[in-house]
PDB file of C-alpha atoms and ligand atoms in Angstrom:
ATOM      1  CA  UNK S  73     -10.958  -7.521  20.883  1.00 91.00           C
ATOM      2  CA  UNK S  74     -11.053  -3.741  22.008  1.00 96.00           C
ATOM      3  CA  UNK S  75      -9.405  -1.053  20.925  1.00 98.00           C
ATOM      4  CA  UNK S  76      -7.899   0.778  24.240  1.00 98.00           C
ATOM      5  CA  UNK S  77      -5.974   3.599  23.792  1.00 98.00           C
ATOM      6  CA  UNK S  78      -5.566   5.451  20.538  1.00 98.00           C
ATOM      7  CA  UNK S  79      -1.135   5.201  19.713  1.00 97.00           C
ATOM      8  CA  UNK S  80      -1.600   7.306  16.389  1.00 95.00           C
ATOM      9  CA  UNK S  81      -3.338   8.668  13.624  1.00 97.00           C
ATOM     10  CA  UNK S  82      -2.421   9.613  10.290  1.00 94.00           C
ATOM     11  CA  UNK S  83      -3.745  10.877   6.698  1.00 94.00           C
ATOM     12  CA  UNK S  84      -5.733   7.723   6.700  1.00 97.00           C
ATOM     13  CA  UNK S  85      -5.883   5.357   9.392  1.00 98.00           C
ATOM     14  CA  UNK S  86      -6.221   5.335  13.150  1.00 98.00           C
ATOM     15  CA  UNK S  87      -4.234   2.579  14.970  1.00 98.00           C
ATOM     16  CA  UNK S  88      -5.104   1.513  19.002  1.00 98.00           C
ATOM     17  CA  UNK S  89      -3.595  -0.562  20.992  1.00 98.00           C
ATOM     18  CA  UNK S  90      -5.424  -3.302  22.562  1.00 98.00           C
ATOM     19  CA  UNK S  91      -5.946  -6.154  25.319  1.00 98.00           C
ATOM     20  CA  UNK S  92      -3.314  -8.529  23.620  1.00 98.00           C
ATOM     21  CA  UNK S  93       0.241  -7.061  23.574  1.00 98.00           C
ATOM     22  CA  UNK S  94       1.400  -8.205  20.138  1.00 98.00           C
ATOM     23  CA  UNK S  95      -1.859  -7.054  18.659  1.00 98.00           C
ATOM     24  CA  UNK S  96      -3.282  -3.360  17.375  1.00 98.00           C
ATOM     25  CA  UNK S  97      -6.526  -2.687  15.787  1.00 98.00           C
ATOM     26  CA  UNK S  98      -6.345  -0.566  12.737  1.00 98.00           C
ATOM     27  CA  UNK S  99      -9.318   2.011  11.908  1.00 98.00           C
ATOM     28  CA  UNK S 100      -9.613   2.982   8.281  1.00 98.00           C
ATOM     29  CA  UNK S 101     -11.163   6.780   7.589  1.00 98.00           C
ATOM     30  CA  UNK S 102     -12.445   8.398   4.733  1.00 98.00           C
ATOM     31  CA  UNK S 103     -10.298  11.068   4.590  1.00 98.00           C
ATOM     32  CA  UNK S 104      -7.650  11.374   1.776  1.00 98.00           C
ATOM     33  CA  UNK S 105      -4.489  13.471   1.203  1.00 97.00           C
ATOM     34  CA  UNK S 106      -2.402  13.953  -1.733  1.00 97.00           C
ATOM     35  CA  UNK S 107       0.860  15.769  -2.433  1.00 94.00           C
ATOM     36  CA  UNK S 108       2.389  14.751   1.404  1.00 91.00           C
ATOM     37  CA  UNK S 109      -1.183  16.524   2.824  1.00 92.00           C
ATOM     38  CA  UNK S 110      -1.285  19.759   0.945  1.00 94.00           C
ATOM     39  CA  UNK S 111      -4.381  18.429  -1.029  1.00 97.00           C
ATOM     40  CA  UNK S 112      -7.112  17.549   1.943  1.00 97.00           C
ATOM     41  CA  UNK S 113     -10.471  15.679   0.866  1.00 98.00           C
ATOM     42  CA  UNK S 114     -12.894  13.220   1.732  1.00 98.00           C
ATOM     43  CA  UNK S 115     -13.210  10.176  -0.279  1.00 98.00           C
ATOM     44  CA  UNK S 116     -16.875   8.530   1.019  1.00 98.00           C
ATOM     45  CA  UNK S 117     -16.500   5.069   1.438  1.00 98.00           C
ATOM     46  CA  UNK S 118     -13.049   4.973   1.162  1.00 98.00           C
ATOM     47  CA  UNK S 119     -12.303   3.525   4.467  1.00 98.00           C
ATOM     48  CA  UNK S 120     -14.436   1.023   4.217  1.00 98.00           C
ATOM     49  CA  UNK S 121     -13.381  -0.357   1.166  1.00 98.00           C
ATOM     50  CA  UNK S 122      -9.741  -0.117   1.568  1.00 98.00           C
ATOM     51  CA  UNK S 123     -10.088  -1.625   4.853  1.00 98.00           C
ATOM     52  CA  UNK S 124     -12.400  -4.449   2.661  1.00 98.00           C
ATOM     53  CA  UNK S 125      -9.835  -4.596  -0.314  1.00 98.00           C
ATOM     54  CA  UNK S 126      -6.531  -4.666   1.887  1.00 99.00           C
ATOM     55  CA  UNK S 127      -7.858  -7.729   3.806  1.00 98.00           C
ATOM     56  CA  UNK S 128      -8.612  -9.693   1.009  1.00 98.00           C
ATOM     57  CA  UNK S 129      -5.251  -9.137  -1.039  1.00 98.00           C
ATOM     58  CA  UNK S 130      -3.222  -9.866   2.293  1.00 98.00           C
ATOM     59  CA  UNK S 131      -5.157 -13.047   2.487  1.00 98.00           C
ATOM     60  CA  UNK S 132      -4.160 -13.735  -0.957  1.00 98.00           C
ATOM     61  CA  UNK S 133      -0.779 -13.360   0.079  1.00 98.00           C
ATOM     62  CA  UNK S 134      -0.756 -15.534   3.304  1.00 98.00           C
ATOM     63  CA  UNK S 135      -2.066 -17.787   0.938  1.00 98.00           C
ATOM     64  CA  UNK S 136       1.019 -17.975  -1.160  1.00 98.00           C
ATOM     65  CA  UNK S 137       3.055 -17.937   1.415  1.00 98.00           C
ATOM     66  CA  UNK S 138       3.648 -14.033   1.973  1.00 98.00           C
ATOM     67  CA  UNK S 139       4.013 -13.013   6.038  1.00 98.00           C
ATOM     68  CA  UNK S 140       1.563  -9.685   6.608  1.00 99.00           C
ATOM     69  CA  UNK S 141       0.716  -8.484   9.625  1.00 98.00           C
ATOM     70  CA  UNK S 142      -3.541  -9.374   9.045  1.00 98.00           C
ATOM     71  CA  UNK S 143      -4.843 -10.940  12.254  1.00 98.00           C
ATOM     72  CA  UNK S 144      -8.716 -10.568  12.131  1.00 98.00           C
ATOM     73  CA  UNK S 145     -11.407  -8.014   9.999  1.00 98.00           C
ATOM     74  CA  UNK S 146     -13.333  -6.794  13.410  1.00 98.00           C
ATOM     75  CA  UNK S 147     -15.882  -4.623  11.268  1.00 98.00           C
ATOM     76  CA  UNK S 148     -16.207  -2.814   7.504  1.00 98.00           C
ATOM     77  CA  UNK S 149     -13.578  -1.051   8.344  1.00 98.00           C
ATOM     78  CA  UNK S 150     -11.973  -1.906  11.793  1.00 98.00           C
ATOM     79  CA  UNK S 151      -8.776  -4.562  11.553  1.00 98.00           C
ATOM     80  CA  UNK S 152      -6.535  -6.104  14.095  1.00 98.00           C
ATOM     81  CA  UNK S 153      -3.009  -6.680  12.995  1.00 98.00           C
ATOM     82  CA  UNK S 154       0.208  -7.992  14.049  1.00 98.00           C
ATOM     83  CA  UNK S 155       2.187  -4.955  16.614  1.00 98.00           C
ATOM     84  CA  UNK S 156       4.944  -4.361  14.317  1.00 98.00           C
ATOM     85  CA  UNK S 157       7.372  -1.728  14.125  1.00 98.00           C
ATOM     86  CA  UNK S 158       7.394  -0.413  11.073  1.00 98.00           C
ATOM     87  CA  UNK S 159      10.461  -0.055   9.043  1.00 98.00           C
ATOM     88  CA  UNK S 160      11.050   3.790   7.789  1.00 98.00           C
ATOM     89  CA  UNK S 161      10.765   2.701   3.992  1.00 98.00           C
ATOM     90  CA  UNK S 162       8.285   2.716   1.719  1.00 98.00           C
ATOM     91  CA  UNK S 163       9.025   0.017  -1.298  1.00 99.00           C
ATOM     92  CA  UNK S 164       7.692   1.120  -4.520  1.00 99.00           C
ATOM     93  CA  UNK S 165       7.416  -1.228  -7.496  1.00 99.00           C
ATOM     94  CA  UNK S 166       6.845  -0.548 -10.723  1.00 99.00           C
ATOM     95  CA  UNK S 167       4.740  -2.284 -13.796  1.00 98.00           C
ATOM     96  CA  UNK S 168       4.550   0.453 -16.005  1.00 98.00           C
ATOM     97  CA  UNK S 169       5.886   3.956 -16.469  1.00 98.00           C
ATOM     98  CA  UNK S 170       3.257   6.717 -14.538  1.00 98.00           C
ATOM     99  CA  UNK S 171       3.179   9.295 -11.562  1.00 98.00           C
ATOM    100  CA  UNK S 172       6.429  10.411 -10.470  1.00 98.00           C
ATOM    101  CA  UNK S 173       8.712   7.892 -12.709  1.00 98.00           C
ATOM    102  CA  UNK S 174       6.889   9.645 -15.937  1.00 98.00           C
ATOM    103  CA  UNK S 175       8.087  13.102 -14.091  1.00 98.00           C
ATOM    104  CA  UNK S 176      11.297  12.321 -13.514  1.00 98.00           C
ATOM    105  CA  UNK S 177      12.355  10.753 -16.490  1.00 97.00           C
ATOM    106  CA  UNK S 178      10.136  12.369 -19.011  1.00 98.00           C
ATOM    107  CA  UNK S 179       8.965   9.476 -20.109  1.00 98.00           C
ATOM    108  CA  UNK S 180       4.696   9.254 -21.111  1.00 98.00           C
ATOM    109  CA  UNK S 181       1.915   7.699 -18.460  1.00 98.00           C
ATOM    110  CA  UNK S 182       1.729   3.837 -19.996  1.00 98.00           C
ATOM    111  CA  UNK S 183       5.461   3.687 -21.579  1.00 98.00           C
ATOM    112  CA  UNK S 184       6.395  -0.054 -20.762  1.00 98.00           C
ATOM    113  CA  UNK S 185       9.229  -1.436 -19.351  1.00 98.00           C
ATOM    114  CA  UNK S 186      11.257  -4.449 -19.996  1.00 98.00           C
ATOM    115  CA  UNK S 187      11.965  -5.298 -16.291  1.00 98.00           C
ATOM    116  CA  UNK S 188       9.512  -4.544 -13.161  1.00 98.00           C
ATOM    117  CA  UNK S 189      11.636  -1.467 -11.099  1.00 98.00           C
ATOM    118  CA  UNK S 190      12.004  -1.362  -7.362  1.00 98.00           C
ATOM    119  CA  UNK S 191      12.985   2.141  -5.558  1.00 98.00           C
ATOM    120  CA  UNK S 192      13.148   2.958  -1.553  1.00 99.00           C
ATOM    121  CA  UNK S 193      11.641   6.279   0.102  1.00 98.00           C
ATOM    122  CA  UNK S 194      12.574   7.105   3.073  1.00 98.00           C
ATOM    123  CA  UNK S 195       9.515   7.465   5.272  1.00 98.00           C
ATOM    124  CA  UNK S 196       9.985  10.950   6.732  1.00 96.00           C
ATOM    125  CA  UNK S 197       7.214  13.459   6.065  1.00 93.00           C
ATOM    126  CA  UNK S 198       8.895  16.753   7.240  1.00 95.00           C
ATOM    127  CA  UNK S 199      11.319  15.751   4.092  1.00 96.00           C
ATOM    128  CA  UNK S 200       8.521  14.500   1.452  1.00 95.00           C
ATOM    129  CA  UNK S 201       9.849  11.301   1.401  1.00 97.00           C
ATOM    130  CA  UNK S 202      13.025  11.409  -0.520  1.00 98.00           C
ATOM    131  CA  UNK S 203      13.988   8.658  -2.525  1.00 98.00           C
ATOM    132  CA  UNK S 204      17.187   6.552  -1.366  1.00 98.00           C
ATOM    133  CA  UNK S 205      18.794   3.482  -2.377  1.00 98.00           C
ATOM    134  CA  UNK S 206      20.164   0.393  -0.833  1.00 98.00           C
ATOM    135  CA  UNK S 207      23.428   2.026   0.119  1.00 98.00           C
ATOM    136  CA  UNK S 208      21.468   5.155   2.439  1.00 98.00           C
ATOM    137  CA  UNK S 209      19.506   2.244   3.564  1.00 98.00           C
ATOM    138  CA  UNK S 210      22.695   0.562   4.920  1.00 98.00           C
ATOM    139  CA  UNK S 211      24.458   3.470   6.283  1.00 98.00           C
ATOM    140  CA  UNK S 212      21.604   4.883   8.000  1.00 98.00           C
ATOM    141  CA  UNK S 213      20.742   1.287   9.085  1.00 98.00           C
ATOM    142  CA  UNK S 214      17.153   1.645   8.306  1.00 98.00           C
ATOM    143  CA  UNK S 215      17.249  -2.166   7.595  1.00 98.00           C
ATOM    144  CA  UNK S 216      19.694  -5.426   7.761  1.00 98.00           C
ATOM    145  CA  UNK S 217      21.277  -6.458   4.356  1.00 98.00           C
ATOM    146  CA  UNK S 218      19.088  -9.727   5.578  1.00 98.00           C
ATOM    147  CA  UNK S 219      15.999  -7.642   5.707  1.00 98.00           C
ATOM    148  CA  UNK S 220      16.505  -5.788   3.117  1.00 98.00           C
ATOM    149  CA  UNK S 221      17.153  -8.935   0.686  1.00 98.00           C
ATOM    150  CA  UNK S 222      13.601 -10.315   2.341  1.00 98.00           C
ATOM    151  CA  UNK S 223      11.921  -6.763   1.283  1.00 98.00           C
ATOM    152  CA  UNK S 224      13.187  -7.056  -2.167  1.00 98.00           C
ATOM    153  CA  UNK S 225      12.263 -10.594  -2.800  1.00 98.00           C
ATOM    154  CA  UNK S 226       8.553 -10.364  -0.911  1.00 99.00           C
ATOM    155  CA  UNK S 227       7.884  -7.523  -3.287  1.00 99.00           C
ATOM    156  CA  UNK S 228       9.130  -8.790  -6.545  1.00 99.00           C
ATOM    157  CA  UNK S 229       6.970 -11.975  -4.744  1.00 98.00           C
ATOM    158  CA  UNK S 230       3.774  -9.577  -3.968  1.00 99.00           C
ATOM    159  CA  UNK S 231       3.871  -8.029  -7.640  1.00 99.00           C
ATOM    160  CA  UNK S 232       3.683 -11.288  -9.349  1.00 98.00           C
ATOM    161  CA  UNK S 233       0.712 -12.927  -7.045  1.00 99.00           C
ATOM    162  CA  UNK S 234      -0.705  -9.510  -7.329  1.00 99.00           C
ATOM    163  CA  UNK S 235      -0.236  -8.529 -11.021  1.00 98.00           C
ATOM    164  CA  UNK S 236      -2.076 -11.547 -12.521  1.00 98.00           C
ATOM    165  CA  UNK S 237      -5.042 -12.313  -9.883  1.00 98.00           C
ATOM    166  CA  UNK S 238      -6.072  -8.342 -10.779  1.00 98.00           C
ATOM    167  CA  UNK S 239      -5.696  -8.722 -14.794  1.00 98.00           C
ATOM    168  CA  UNK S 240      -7.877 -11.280 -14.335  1.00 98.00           C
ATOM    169  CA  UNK S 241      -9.865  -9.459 -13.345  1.00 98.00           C
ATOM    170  CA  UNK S 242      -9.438  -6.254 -15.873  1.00 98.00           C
ATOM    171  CA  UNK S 243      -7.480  -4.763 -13.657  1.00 98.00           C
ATOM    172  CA  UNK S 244      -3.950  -3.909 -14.695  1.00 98.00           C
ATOM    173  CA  UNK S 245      -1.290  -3.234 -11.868  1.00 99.00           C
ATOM    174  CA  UNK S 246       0.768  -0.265 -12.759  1.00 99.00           C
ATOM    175  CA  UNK S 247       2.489  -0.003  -9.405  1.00 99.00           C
ATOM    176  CA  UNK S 248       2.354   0.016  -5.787  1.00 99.00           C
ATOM    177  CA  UNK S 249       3.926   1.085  -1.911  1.00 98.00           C
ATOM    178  CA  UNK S 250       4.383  -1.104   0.206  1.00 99.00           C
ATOM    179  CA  UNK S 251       5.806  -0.979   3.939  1.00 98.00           C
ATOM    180  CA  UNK S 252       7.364  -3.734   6.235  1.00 99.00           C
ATOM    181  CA  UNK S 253       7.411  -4.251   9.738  1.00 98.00           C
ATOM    182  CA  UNK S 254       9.102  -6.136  12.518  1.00 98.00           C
ATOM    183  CA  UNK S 255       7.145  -7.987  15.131  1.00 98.00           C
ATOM    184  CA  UNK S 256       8.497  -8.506  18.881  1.00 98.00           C
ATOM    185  CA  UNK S 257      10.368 -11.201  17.656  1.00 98.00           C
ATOM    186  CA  UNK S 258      12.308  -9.989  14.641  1.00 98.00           C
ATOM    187  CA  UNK S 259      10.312 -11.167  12.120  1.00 98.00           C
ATOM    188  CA  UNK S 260       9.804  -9.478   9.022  1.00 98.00           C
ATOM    189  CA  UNK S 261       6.227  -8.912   7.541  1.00 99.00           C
ATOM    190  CA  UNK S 262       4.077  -7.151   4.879  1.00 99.00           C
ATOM    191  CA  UNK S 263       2.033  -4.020   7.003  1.00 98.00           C
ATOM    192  CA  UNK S 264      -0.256  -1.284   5.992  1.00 98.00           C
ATOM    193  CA  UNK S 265      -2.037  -1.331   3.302  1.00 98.00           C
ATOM    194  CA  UNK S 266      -2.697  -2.498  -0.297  1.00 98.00           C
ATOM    195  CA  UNK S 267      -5.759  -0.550  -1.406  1.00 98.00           C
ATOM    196  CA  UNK S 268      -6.890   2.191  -4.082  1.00 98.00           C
ATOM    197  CA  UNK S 269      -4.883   4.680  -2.013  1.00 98.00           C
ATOM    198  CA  UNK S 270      -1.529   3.006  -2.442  1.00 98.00           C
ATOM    199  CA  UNK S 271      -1.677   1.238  -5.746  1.00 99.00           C
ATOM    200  CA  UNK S 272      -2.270   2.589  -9.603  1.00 99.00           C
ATOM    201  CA  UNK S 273      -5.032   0.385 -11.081  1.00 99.00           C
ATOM    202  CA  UNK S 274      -6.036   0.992 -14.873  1.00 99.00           C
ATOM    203  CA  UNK S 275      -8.740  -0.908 -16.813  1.00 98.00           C
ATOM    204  CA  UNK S 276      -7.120  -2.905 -18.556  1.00 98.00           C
ATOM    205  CA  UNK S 277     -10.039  -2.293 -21.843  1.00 98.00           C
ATOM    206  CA  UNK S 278     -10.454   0.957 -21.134  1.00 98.00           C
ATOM    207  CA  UNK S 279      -7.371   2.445 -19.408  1.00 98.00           C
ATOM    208  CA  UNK S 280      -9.352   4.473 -17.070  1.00 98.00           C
ATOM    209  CA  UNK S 281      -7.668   5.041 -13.895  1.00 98.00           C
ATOM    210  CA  UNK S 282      -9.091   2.824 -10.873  1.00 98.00           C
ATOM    211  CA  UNK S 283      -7.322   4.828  -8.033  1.00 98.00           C
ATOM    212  CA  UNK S 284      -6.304   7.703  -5.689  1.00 98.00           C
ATOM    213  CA  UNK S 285      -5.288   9.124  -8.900  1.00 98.00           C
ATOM    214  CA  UNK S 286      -8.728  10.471  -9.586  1.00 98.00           C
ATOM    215  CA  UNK S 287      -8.561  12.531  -6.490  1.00 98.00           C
ATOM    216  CA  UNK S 288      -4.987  13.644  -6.999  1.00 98.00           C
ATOM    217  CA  UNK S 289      -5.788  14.825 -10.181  1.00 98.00           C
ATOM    218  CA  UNK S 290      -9.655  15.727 -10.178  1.00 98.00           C
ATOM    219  CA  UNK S 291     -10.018  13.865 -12.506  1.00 98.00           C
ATOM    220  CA  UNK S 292     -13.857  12.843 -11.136  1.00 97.00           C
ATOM    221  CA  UNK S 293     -15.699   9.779  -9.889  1.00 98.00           C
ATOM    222  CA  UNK S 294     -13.766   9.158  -7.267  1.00 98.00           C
ATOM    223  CA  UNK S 295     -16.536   7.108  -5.175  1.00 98.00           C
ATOM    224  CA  UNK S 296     -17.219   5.348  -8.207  1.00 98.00           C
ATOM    225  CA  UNK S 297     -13.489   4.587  -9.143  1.00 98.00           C
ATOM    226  CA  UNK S 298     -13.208   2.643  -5.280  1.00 98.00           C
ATOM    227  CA  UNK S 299     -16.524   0.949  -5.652  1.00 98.00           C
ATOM    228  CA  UNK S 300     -15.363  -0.744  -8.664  1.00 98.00           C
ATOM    229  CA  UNK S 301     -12.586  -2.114  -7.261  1.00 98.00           C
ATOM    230  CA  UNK S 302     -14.516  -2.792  -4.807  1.00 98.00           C
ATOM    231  CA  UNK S 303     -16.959  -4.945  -6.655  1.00 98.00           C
ATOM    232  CA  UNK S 304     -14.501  -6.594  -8.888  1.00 98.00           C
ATOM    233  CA  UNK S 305     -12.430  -7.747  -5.932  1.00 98.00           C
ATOM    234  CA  UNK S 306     -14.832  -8.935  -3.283  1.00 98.00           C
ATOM    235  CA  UNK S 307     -17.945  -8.751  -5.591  1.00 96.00           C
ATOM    236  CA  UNK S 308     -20.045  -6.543  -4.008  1.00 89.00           C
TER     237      UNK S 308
HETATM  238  P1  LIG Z 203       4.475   7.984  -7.394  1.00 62.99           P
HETATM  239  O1  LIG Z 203       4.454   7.692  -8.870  1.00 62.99           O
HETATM  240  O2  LIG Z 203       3.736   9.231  -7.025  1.00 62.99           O
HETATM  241  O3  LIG Z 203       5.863   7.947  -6.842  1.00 62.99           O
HETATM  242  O4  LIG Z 203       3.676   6.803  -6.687  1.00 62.99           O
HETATM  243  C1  LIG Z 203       4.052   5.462  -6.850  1.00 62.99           C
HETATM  244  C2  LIG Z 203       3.035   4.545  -6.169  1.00 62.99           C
HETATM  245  O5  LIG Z 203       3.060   4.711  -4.774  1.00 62.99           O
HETATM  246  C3  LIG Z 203       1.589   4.797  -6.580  1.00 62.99           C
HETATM  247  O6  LIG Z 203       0.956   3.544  -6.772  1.00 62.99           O
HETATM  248  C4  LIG Z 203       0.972   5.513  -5.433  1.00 62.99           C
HETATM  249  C5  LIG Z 203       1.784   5.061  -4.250  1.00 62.99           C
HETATM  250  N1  LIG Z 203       1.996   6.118  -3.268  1.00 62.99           N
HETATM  251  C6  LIG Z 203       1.585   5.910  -1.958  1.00 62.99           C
HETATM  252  O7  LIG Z 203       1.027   4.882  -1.620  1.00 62.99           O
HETATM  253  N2  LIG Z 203       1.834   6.916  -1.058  1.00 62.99           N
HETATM  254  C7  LIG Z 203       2.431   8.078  -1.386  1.00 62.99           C
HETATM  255  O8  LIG Z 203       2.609   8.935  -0.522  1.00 62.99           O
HETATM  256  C8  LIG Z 203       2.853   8.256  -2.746  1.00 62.99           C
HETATM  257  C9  LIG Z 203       3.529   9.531  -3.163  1.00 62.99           C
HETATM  258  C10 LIG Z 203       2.621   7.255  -3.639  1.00 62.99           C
END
C-alpha cells in the first residue's frame, strides 16, 4: 500500500489517499499543539508512539466487538485506515473531574463522580470547538438520532473496555475524545486516535500525569511521560 496524494494535514497527523478507494494511510508527526494551536512544540517520539499506542487499543476494541476504522500498521508510525468521513463531533467522556470540567465548574483536578459524563464539541476550529448538546446536534444535523444513539453507546462501550485493561496496568483513565466516522456505506466507526494526545492518563500510585498534559502545562518530561505509556502498553 502507497500513499498517493497527500488530502490533509493537521496539528498532528498527515492523511493520503491511496491505491484502494475505501482506504487512506495515516502519518503520525511529532509535532504537538495545545490551546486550539496557540501553544506550538515538538514532542520527540510522539508520533511514533501514538501511532504504536492507537493501534493497539483499537485492536482491543475490534476485539470486543467495537467497529474502528484500523486496517493495517504499514510502519512505526504510518497506518492505513478505513476512508471515512468524519463526523464534525468530538465525544468527550469523562472518569474523573480535570481540564476544562474542573474550569468550568470549579470543581478540583481528581474530584470523583458518581456517573461517567458524556459532552459533544462541535469540531470547528475557527470557533474553538464549542461545546453542544444532542439537541444542536439534531438541528444542525451533524448526526442521525440512530447515529448518535450508536456514538453514545460505543463510547460508554470504549470507556469500560478501556478503563479497566489500563488500571491494570497502573494506569487510571481520567477521560478521553473520541471522533466517529462514516464509511462509503453508512456505517458508523471509531476514527482517529486514542493516544497520549487525546486521553488524560494518571498513575494510578503516584498520580503523576501520563499525557499531553505535561506539554500543555510544562509541567516537564514530556518524552518520558509517552514512553511510559508506551512501555506499559506494548512493553517496549
Ligand atoms: P478538556 O478537559 O480540555 O476539555 O479535555 C478533555 C479530554 O479531551 C482530554 O482527555 C484531552 C482531550 N482533548 C483532545 O483530544 N483534543 C482537544 O483539542 C482537547 C481540548 C481535549
Amino acid at each position: 500500500m502507497h500513499k498517493i496524494v497527500q488530502l490533509y494535514e493537521g496539528k498532528a497527523k498527515k492523511v493520503f489517499t491511496t491505491e484502494d478507494s475505501e482506504v487512506y494511510i495515516v502519518s503520525y508527526k511529532d509535532d504537538a499543539t495545545a490551546f486550539n494551536g496557540e501553544k506550538k512544540g515538538t514532542i520527540a517520539g510522539k508520533g511514533v508512539i501514538n501511532n504504536l499506542v492507537t493501534n493497539h487499543l483499537m485492536g482491543l476494541l475490534e476485539s470486543k466487538g467495537i467497529p474502528t476504522h484500523f486496517v493495517k500498521e504499514l510502519s512505526d508510525n504510518e497506518t492505513a485506515v478505513k476512508k471515512v468521513t468524519i463526523v464534525p463531533i468530538e465525544v468527550i467522556v469523562r472518569n474523573i473531574v480535570a481540564g476544562s470540567l474542573s474550569k468550568r465548574l470549579g470543581l478540583p483536578e481528581g474530584t470523583k463522580m458518581s456517573k461517567t459524563v458524556l459532552e459533544y464539541c462541535y469540531k470547528d476550529d475557527a470557533l474553538g470547538d464549542p461545546m453542544i448538546n444532542e439537541y444542536h446536534i439534531a438541528a444542525l444535523d451533524l448526526a442521525t438520532e440512530d447515529e448518535l444513539k450508536k456514538i453514545a453507546e460505543y463510547s460508554f462501550k470504549i470507556n469500560e473496555i478501556l478503563s479497566e485493561y489500563l488500571h491494570d496496568l497502573g494506569i487510571e483513565l481520567i477521560d478521553f475524545k473520541l471522533e466517529y466516522g462514516r464509511t462509503s456505506d453508512g456505517t458508523l466507526i471509531l476514527a482517529d486516535e486514542i493516544s497520549p494526545d487525546t486521553c488524560r492518563f494518571w498513575d494510578t500510585e503516584t498520580g503523576k500525569k501520563l499525557d499531553k498534559d505535561r506539554f500543555r502545562r510544562d509541567l516537564g518530561d514530556v518524552e518520558d511521560a509517552y514512553k511510559e505509556i508506551l512501555k506499559r502498553l506494548l512493553g517496549k
